[in-house]
mmCIF file of C-alpha atoms in Angstrom:
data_model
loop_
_atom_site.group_PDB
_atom_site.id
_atom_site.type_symbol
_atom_site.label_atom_id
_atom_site.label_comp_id
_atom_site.label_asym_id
_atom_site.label_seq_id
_atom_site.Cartn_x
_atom_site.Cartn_y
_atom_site.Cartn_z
ATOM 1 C CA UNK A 18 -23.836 -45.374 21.599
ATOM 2 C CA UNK A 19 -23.654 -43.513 18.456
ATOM 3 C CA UNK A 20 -20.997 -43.628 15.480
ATOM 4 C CA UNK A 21 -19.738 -40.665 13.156
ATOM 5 C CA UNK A 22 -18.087 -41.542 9.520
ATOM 6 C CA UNK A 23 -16.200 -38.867 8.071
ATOM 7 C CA UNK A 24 -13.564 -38.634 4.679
ATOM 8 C CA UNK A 25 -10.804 -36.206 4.459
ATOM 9 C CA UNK A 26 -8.900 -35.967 1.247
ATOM 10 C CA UNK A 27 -5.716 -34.996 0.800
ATOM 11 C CA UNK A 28 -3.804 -33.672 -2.191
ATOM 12 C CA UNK A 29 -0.233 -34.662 -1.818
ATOM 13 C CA UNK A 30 2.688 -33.155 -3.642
ATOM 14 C CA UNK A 31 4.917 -36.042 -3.790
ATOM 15 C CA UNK A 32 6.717 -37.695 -0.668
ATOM 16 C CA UNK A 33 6.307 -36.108 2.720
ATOM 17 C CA UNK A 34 4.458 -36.682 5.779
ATOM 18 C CA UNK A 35 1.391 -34.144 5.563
ATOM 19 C CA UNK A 36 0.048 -33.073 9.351
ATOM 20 C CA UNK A 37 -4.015 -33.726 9.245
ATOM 21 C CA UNK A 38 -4.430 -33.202 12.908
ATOM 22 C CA UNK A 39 -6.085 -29.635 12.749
ATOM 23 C CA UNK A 40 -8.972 -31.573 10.476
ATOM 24 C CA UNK A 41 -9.274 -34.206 12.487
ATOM 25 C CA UNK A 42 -9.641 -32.772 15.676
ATOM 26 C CA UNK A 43 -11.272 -29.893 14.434
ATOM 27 C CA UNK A 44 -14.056 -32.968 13.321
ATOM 28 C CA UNK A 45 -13.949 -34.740 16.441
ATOM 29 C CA UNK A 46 -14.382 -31.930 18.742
ATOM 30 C CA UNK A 47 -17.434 -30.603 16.460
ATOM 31 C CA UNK A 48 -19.118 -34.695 16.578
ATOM 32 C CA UNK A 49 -20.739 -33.916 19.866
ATOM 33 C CA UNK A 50 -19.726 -37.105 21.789
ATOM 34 C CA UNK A 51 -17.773 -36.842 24.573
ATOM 35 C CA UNK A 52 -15.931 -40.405 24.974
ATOM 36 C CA UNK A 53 -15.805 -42.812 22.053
ATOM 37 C CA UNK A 54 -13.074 -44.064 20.051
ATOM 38 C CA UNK A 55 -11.976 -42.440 16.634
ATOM 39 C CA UNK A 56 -10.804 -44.985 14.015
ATOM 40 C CA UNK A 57 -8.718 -43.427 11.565
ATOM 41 C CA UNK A 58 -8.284 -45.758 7.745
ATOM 42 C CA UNK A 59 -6.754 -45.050 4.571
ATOM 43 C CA UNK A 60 -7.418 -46.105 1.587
ATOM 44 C CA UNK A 61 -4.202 -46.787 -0.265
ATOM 45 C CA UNK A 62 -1.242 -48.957 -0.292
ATOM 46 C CA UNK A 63 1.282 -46.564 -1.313
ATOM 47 C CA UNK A 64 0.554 -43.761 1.645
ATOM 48 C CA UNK A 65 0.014 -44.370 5.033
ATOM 49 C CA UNK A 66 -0.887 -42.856 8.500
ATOM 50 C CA UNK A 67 1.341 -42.361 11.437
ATOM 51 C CA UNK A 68 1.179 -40.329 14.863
ATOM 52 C CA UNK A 69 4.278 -38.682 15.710
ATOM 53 C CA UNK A 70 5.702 -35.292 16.790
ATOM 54 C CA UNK A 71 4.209 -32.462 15.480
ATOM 55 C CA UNK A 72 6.556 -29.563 17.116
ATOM 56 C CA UNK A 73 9.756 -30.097 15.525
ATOM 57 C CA UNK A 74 10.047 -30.265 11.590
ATOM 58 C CA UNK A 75 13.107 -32.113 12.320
ATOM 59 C CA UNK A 76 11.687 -34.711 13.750
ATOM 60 C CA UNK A 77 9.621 -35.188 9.773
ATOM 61 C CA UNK A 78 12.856 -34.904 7.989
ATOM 62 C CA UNK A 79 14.618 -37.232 9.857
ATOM 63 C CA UNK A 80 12.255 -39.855 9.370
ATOM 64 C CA UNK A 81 12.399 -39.161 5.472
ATOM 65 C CA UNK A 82 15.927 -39.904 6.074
ATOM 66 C CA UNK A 83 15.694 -42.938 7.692
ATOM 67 C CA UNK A 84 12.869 -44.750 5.098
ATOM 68 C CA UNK A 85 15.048 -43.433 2.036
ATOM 69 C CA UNK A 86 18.280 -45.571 3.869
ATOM 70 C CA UNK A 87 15.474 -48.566 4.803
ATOM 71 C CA UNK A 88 13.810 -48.765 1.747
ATOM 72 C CA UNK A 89 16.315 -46.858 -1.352
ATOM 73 C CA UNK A 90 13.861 -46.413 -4.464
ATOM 74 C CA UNK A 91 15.523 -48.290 -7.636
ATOM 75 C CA UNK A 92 16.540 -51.043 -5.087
ATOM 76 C CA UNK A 93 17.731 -53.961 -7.229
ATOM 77 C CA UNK A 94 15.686 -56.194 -5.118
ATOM 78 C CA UNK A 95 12.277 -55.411 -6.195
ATOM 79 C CA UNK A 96 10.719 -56.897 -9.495
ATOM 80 C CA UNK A 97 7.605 -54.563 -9.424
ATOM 81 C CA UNK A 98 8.468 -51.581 -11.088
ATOM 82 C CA UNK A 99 5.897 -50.929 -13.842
ATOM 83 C CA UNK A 100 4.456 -47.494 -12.049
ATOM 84 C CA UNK A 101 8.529 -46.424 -11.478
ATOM 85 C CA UNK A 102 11.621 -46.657 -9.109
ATOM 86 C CA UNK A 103 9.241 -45.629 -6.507
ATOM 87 C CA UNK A 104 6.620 -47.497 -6.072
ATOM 88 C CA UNK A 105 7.430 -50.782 -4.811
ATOM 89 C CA UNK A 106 9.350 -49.140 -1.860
ATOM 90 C CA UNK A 107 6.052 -47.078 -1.280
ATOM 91 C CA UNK A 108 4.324 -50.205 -0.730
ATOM 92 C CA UNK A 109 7.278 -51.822 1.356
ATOM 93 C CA UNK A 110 6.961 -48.319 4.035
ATOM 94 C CA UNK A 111 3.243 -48.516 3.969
ATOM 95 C CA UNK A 112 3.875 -51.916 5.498
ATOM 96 C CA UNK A 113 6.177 -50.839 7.726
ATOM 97 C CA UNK A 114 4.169 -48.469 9.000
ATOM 98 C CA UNK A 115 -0.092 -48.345 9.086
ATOM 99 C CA UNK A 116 -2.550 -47.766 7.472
ATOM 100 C CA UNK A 117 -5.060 -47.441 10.367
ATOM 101 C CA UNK A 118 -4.968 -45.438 13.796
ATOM 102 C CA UNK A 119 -7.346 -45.428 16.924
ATOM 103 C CA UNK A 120 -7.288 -42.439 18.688
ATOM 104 C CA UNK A 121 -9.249 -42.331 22.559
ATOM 105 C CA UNK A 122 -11.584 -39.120 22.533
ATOM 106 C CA UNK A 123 -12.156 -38.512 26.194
ATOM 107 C CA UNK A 124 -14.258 -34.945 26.987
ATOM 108 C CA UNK A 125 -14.792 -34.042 23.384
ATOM 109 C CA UNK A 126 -11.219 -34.119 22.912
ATOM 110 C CA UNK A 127 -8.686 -36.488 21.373
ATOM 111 C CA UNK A 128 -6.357 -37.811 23.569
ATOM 112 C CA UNK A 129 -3.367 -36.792 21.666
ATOM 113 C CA UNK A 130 0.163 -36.144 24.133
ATOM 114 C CA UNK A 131 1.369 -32.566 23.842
ATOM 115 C CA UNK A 132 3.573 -32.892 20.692
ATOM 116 C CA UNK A 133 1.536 -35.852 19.088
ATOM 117 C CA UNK A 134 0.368 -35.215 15.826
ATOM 118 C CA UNK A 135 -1.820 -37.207 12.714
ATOM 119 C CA UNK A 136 0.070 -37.724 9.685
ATOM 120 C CA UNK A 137 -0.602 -39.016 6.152
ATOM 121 C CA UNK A 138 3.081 -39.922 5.038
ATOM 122 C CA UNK A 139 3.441 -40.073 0.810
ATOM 123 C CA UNK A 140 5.580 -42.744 -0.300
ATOM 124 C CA UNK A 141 5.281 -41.863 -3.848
ATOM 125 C CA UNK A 142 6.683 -38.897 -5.752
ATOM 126 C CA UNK A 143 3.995 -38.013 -8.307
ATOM 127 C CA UNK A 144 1.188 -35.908 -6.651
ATOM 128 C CA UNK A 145 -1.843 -37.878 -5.233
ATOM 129 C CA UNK A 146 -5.404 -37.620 -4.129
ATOM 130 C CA UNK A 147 -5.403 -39.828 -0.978
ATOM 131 C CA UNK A 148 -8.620 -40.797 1.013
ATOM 132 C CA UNK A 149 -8.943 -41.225 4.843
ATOM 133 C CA UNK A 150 -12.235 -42.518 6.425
ATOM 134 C CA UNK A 151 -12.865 -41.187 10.168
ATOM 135 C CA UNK A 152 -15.241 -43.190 12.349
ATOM 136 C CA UNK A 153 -15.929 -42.302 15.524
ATOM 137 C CA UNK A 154 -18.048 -44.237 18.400
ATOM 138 C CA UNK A 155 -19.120 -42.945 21.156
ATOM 139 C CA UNK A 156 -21.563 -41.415 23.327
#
């Protein structure tokens, strides 16, 4: 058995999901193992990570859509709002959502379906450097 660590970093330009499958695989696929696990973690509580489809840009916009009806920034409701408007419903979607994945790597591949892609979604507006450790186990 042997294990891999890895860190991406990501500059964001405010709130979006950002696809970071072509790193990821492109990491995986060069780790030499051929069936492990990869662990994906990041290191924030404002931004999270989330698999979803990666064909359709629709499919992104509309999920904007439906966290800015979920969680409205400026909502009444929250008390926290010494970094701005935003930030307390960042922290609200990065609990709705994760902030780790696992990922099967079977053949030297991920085990992604067709249209499945890796996302780091922004929940803040400013521009951020966000961290995501990649572990892999395998053999």
């Amino acid at each position: 058995m042997q294990q891999k660590t890895w860190q991406i970093s990501v500059n964001t330009q405010g709130r979006k999901l950002y696809d970071i499958t072509p790193q990821v695989t492109a990491w995986a696929e060069s780790s030499g193992l051929r069936t492990g696990l990869l662990t994906l973690y990041i290191q924030h509580t404002s931004a999270s990570l989330l698999i979803n489809e990666n064909y359709d840009h629709d499919v992104l916009v509309d999920m904007e859509a439906f966290f800015n009806r979920l969680v409205p920034d400026g909502d009444s409701l929250f008390i926290h709002t010494v970094e701005g408007p935003d930030d307390m419903p960042a922290h609200v979607r990065s609990a709705l959502t994760q902030t780790h994945l696992s990922i099967p790597l079977l053949e030297g591949k991920l085990a992604l379906g067709q249209w499945q892609g890796i996302f780091l979604y922004e929940h803040r507006h400013v521009a951020s450097h966000r961290r995501v450790i990649v572990h892999l186990i395998g053999n």
